[in-house]
Coordinates of C-alpha atoms and ligand atoms in Angstrom, one line a residue:
M1 CA -3.5 93.7 27.6
Q2 CA -5.3 92.3 30.7
R3 CA -3.6 89.3 32.1
I4 CA -5.0 85.9 32.9
V5 CA -3.5 83.2 35.4
S6 CA -4.9 79.7 35.5
G7 CA -3.5 76.2 36.3
M8 CA -4.3 72.5 36.6
R9 CA -2.9 69.9 38.9
P10 CA -1.0 67.2 37.1
T11 CA -3.6 64.5 37.1
G12 CA -2.4 62.6 33.9
K13 CA -4.2 62.3 30.8
L14 CA -7.3 64.7 30.6
H15 CA -10.9 63.9 29.6
L16 CA -13.5 65.5 27.6
G17 CA -14.7 67.4 30.7
H18 CA -11.4 69.3 30.7
Y19 CA -11.5 69.8 27.1
L20 CA -14.9 71.2 26.8
G21 CA -15.1 72.8 30.2
V22 CA -11.8 74.3 30.7
I23 CA -9.1 74.0 27.7
D24 CA -11.5 75.2 25.0
N25 CA -12.1 78.2 27.2
W26 CA -8.6 78.9 27.5
V27 CA -8.1 78.5 23.6
K28 CA -10.6 81.4 23.3
L29 CA -9.1 83.6 26.0
Q30 CA -5.6 83.5 24.6
D31 CA -6.5 85.7 21.7
N32 CA -7.7 88.4 23.9
F33 CA -5.6 88.1 27.2
D34 CA -2.2 87.8 28.0
C35 CA -2.5 84.2 29.4
Y36 CA -0.3 82.3 31.8
F37 CA -1.3 78.7 31.8
F38 CA 0.6 76.4 34.2
V39 CA 0.9 72.8 35.5
A40 CA 0.6 73.0 39.3
D41 CA 3.0 70.4 40.5
W42 CA 3.5 71.9 43.8
H43 CA -0.2 71.6 44.5
A44 CA -0.1 68.0 43.7
L45 CA 2.6 67.6 46.3
T46 CA 0.2 69.0 49.0
T47 CA -1.6 65.6 49.2
K48 CA 0.5 63.2 47.0
Y49 CA 4.0 64.1 48.3
D50 CA 4.7 60.3 48.7
K51 CA 3.5 59.4 45.0
T52 CA 5.9 61.1 42.8
E53 CA 6.9 58.3 40.6
N54 CA 4.7 59.4 37.7
L55 CA 4.8 63.2 38.4
K56 CA 7.0 63.8 35.4
Q57 CA 5.1 61.9 33.0
D58 CA 1.8 63.3 34.1
I59 CA 3.0 66.7 33.8
L60 CA 3.9 66.2 30.2
D61 CA 0.6 64.3 29.6
V62 CA -1.4 67.3 30.7
T63 CA 0.8 69.7 28.7
M64 CA 0.3 67.4 25.5
D65 CA -3.6 67.6 26.1
W66 CA -3.3 71.3 26.3
L67 CA -1.3 71.7 23.1
A68 CA -3.4 69.1 21.1
C69 CA -6.6 71.1 22.1
G70 CA -5.1 74.3 20.7
V71 CA -3.4 76.0 23.6
D72 CA -0.8 77.7 21.5
P73 CA 2.7 78.7 22.9
N74 CA 2.9 81.6 20.6
K75 CA 0.0 83.2 22.2
A76 CA 0.0 81.9 25.8
T77 CA 2.8 81.4 28.3
I78 CA 3.0 77.7 29.2
Y79 CA 5.1 76.4 32.1
V80 CA 5.5 74.2 35.0
Q81 CA 5.0 75.9 38.6
S82 CA 8.0 74.5 40.1
Q83 CA 10.2 75.9 37.3
I84 CA 9.3 79.5 38.7
P85 CA 11.0 79.5 42.2
E86 CA 9.8 83.1 42.6
I87 CA 6.5 81.8 43.3
A88 CA 7.7 79.9 46.3
E89 CA 9.2 83.1 47.6
L90 CA 6.1 85.2 47.0
H91 CA 4.3 82.5 48.8
L92 CA 6.5 82.9 51.8
Y93 CA 5.8 86.7 51.9
L94 CA 2.0 86.2 51.5
S95 CA 2.0 83.5 54.1
M96 CA 3.4 86.2 56.7
I97 CA 0.3 88.4 56.1
T98 CA -2.5 85.7 56.0
P99 CA -4.5 85.3 59.2
Q100 CA -4.6 81.8 60.0
N101 CA -8.4 81.9 60.3
W102 CA -8.5 83.0 56.7
V103 CA -7.1 79.7 55.4
E104 CA -9.0 77.6 58.0
R105 CA -12.4 78.8 56.8
D106 CA -11.6 78.0 53.2
P107 CA -14.5 75.6 52.2
T108 CA -12.5 73.6 49.4
L109 CA -9.7 73.0 51.9
K110 CA -12.3 71.8 54.5
D111 CA -13.5 69.4 51.9
M112 CA -10.0 68.0 51.0
A113 CA -9.4 67.7 54.8
K114 CA -12.5 65.7 55.2
I115 CA -11.6 63.3 52.3
L116 CA -8.1 62.9 53.7
K117 CA -9.3 62.1 57.1
S118 CA -11.6 59.5 55.9
K119 CA -8.6 57.8 54.3
E120 CA -6.5 55.1 56.1
G121 CA -2.7 55.4 56.6
M122 CA 0.1 58.0 56.1
A123 CA -1.8 60.3 53.7
S124 CA -4.6 61.0 56.3
Q125 CA -2.5 63.6 58.1
I126 CA -3.0 67.2 57.1
N127 CA 0.4 68.7 56.6
Y128 CA 1.6 72.3 56.9
G129 CA 1.8 72.6 53.2
L130 CA -1.7 71.5 52.6
M131 CA -3.0 74.2 55.0
G132 CA -1.0 76.7 52.6
Y133 CA -2.7 75.4 49.5
P134 CA -4.8 78.4 49.1
V135 CA -2.0 80.8 49.9
L136 CA 0.2 79.1 47.4
M137 CA -2.7 79.5 44.7
T138 CA -2.9 83.2 45.7
A139 CA 1.1 83.3 45.0
D140 CA 0.4 81.7 41.6
I141 CA -2.1 84.3 40.8
L142 CA -0.6 87.4 42.1
M143 CA 3.0 86.5 40.9
F144 CA 1.8 87.7 37.5
N145 CA -0.7 90.2 38.8
A146 CA -3.6 88.7 37.0
N147 CA -6.7 90.6 36.4
F148 CA -8.9 87.3 35.8
V149 CA -8.6 83.7 36.9
P150 CA -10.6 81.1 35.0
V151 CA -11.6 78.4 37.5
G152 CA -14.3 76.0 38.2
I153 CA -17.1 76.9 40.8
D154 CA -15.2 74.8 43.4
Q155 CA -12.3 77.2 43.3
V156 CA -14.1 80.4 43.3
A157 CA -13.5 80.7 47.2
H158 CA -9.7 80.4 46.6
V159 CA -10.1 83.5 44.3
E160 CA -12.0 85.4 46.9
L161 CA -9.2 84.6 49.3
T162 CA -6.7 85.8 46.7
R163 CA -8.5 89.1 46.5
D164 CA -8.6 89.3 50.3
I165 CA -4.9 89.0 50.6
A166 CA -4.1 91.2 47.6
R167 CA -6.1 93.9 49.4
R168 CA -4.5 93.3 52.7
F169 CA -1.0 93.4 51.0
N170 CA -2.0 96.9 49.6
N171 CA -3.3 98.2 52.8
L172 CA -0.3 96.9 55.0
Y173 CA 2.3 98.2 52.8
N174 CA 0.4 101.3 51.7
C175 CA 0.6 100.7 48.1
N176 CA -1.7 99.8 45.1
F177 CA 0.5 97.2 43.7
F178 CA -1.8 94.2 43.4
N179 CA -4.9 94.0 41.4
E180 CA -7.8 92.2 42.9
P181 CA -8.2 89.3 40.4
Q182 CA -11.7 88.2 39.4
P183 CA -12.8 84.7 38.9
K184 CA -14.1 83.6 35.3
L185 CA -16.2 80.6 35.7
N186 CA -15.4 77.6 33.7
N187 CA -18.4 75.3 32.9
C188 CA -17.1 72.2 34.2
S189 CA -20.5 70.5 34.2
L190 CA -20.9 70.9 30.4
I191 CA -20.5 67.2 29.9
C192 CA -21.5 64.4 32.2
G193 CA -19.8 61.0 32.6
L194 CA -21.0 57.8 30.7
D195 CA -23.0 56.9 33.8
G196 CA -24.7 60.3 34.1
N197 CA -22.7 61.5 37.2
K198 CA -19.9 64.1 37.1
M199 CA -17.1 63.0 34.5
G200 CA -14.1 62.1 36.6
K201 CA -10.9 60.2 36.2
S202 CA -11.5 58.3 39.5
F203 CA -15.2 57.6 38.7
N204 CA -14.1 55.4 35.8
N205 CA -16.7 57.1 33.7
D206 CA -14.7 59.4 31.3
I207 CA -13.5 59.5 27.9
K208 CA -10.0 60.6 27.5
I209 CA -8.9 63.2 25.0
S210 CA -6.2 60.8 24.0
D211 CA -8.4 57.7 23.8
T212 CA -8.3 55.7 20.6
D213 CA -11.3 55.6 18.3
E214 CA -12.0 52.1 19.2
V215 CA -11.9 52.6 22.9
T216 CA -14.0 55.8 22.6
S217 CA -16.6 53.9 20.5
K218 CA -16.6 51.0 23.1
K219 CA -17.1 53.4 25.9
I220 CA -19.9 55.1 24.3
M221 CA -21.8 51.9 23.9
S222 CA -22.0 51.8 27.7
A223 CA -23.5 55.2 28.1
I224 CA -26.9 55.4 29.7
T225 CA -29.9 56.0 27.5
D226 CA -33.7 56.3 28.1
R227 CA -33.9 53.8 30.9
S228 CA -37.6 53.1 30.2
R229 CA -36.9 52.0 26.8
L230 CA -36.8 48.1 26.5
R231 CA -37.1 47.3 22.6
K232 CA -35.6 49.4 19.9
D233 CA -39.2 50.0 18.4
D234 CA -40.5 51.3 21.5
P235 CA -41.0 55.3 21.3
G236 CA -38.1 56.8 23.2
H237 CA -37.8 60.1 25.1
P238 CA -34.6 62.1 24.0
N239 CA -35.0 64.4 27.1
E240 CA -34.8 61.4 29.4
C241 CA -31.9 59.9 27.5
E242 CA -29.5 60.7 30.3
V243 CA -26.3 60.5 28.7
A244 CA -26.4 59.6 25.0
F245 CA -28.8 62.4 23.7
K246 CA -26.9 64.9 25.9
Y247 CA -23.7 64.0 24.0
W248 CA -25.6 64.4 20.7
N249 CA -26.5 68.1 21.9
I250 CA -22.9 68.7 22.3
F251 CA -21.3 67.0 19.4
G252 CA -24.1 67.0 16.8
D253 CA -25.2 69.8 14.6
E254 CA -28.9 71.0 14.4
K255 CA -29.8 68.6 11.7
D256 CA -28.3 65.4 13.5
I257 CA -30.2 66.4 16.6
E258 CA -33.6 67.1 14.9
K259 CA -33.5 63.7 13.1
I260 CA -32.5 61.7 16.1
K261 CA -35.1 63.3 18.2
F262 CA -37.8 62.5 15.5
E263 CA -36.7 58.8 14.9
C264 CA -36.1 58.2 18.6
E265 CA -39.7 59.5 19.5
N266 CA -41.2 57.3 16.8
G267 CA -39.3 54.2 17.6
L268 CA -37.5 54.3 14.4
R269 CA -34.0 54.3 15.9
G270 CA -32.4 51.7 18.2
C271 CA -30.3 52.9 21.0
A272 CA -27.3 50.7 19.9
D273 CA -27.5 52.1 16.4
C274 CA -27.6 55.5 17.9
K275 CA -24.7 55.1 20.0
R276 CA -22.6 53.6 17.2
Q277 CA -23.3 56.8 15.2
L278 CA -22.6 58.9 18.3
G279 CA -19.1 57.2 18.6
L280 CA -18.4 58.2 15.0
K281 CA -19.5 61.6 15.5
I282 CA -17.2 62.1 18.6
N283 CA -14.3 60.5 17.0
N284 CA -14.7 62.6 14.0
H285 CA -14.8 65.7 16.2
M286 CA -11.7 64.5 18.1
A287 CA -9.8 63.4 15.0
E288 CA -7.4 66.5 14.5
I289 CA -6.8 66.9 18.3
R290 CA -5.9 63.2 18.6
E291 CA -3.5 63.5 15.6
K292 CA -2.0 66.5 17.2
R293 CA -1.6 64.6 20.5
K294 CA 0.0 61.5 18.9
Y295 CA 2.6 64.0 17.1
Y296 CA 3.6 65.3 20.6
E297 CA 3.6 62.0 22.3
N298 CA 6.1 61.0 19.3
N299 CA 8.1 64.2 19.8
Q300 CA 8.3 64.8 23.7
E301 CA 11.5 66.8 23.4
I302 CA 9.3 69.4 21.6
V303 CA 6.9 69.5 24.5
K304 CA 9.8 69.9 27.0
Q305 CA 11.3 72.6 25.0
I306 CA 8.0 74.6 24.9
L307 CA 7.6 74.2 28.7
N308 CA 11.4 75.4 29.1
D309 CA 10.7 78.4 26.8
G310 CA 7.6 79.2 28.8
A311 CA 9.4 78.9 32.0
T312 CA 12.1 81.5 30.7
K313 CA 9.4 83.8 29.8
A314 CA 7.3 83.5 33.0
R315 CA 10.4 83.7 35.0
N316 CA 11.6 86.9 33.5
E317 CA 8.2 88.5 34.5
A318 CA 8.2 86.9 37.8
K319 CA 11.7 88.2 38.7
S320 CA 10.7 91.8 37.7
I321 CA 7.5 91.6 39.7
L322 CA 9.4 90.1 42.8
K323 CA 11.9 92.7 42.7
E324 CA 9.2 95.3 43.1
I325 CA 7.5 93.3 45.8
R326 CA 10.9 93.0 47.8
S327 CA 11.2 96.6 47.6
I328 CA 7.6 97.4 48.7
I329 CA 8.2 95.2 51.9
K330 CA 11.6 96.8 52.3
M331 CA 13.4 93.6 52.2
Y332 CA 17.3 93.8 52.4
Ligands
LIG1 N1 -6.3 74.5 42.6 C1 -6.7 74.4 41.3 C2 -7.4 73.2 41.0 O1 -7.1 72.2 41.8 C3 -5.5 74.5 40.5 C4 -4.6 75.8 40.5 C5 -3.4 76.0 41.4 C6 -5.1 77.1 40.1 N2 -3.0 77.3 41.3 C7 -4.0 77.9 40.5 C8 -6.0 77.5 39.3 C9 -3.9 79.2 40.1 C10 -6.0 78.8 39.1 C11 -5.1 79.7 39.4 O2 -8.1 72.9 40.1
SF4_2 FE1 -31.2 58.0 23.3 FE2 -30.7 57.5 20.9 FE3 -31.7 55.7 22.4 FE4 -33.1 57.8 21.7 S1 -32.4 56.3 20.4 S2 -33.1 56.9 23.8 S3 -31.6 59.4 21.8 S4 -29.8 56.5 22.6

């Protein structure tokens, strides 16, 4: 079976953008590929090395969201990156063969550096570890000799670098050990935020997977609609309804959408009512997932057990691959 590796940094509770754009994709992939899904806690340290107080809980929160959305530990291997020390050793070997200018031209890293530089204080320096970000990501992927890597568009350059490093390793050590893994695009812009911009935790425009029905409904009431519409019997323009109608297109069925379009265009439907119904629709869609999320929240020892089992499994595979790598490099 072909293999997939993908990871997410432990950013805490995930939102609907993660669910629809990434996790739902993983859930489909786990039936047809040998999937390795992990929480990238070392990657979190590249910029947040001084903010670790919530790290453990953030890791559990991300994992609980995955499990609630249907990532299945009986199908996929789920683990925490730092539980697999073999990745750190592979990172070291790969760092030896990666030319410095390959990491320096990495566009995502350049962006991160720019953002850091614009901030005041301690975190504004770029540490050695951050420079290694794309090489560490390469180690994550090559550790399990992946064939495909599901990522967002912003991460594609990293996977390109992974391919370059894999090729260089094979050339330098005269072998054909590593696959050149290919990116598989996630659709991260599937759902926008409540304000019409990209949905993101730091933009305060997201709906969390784990939000309650009440919170969700309240947030939906703040979603942008057709801005030109002043009264509820004005004819509306669903296609210019920047957020609410877009959400209907995601969560509604064909009949809902047709009805709303007709009523909106003919001034028969007020935006407040429309959004009240939309809130119910989304809560209905999320009900099972949220129930599962609650179950894991109340049984976090089960979540930890799943991560430990996943780490054991991943580590066995990593150990055997690392053994071959050491022998190819001719380490002692
Ligand atoms: N850098 C990725 C992100 O920020 C997370 C990540 C780390 C990753 N290692 C990976 C993704 C390996 C895919 C494969 O989203
Ligand atoms: Fe959007 Fe619904 Fe208002 Fe029409 S009635 S503008 S679809 S929120």
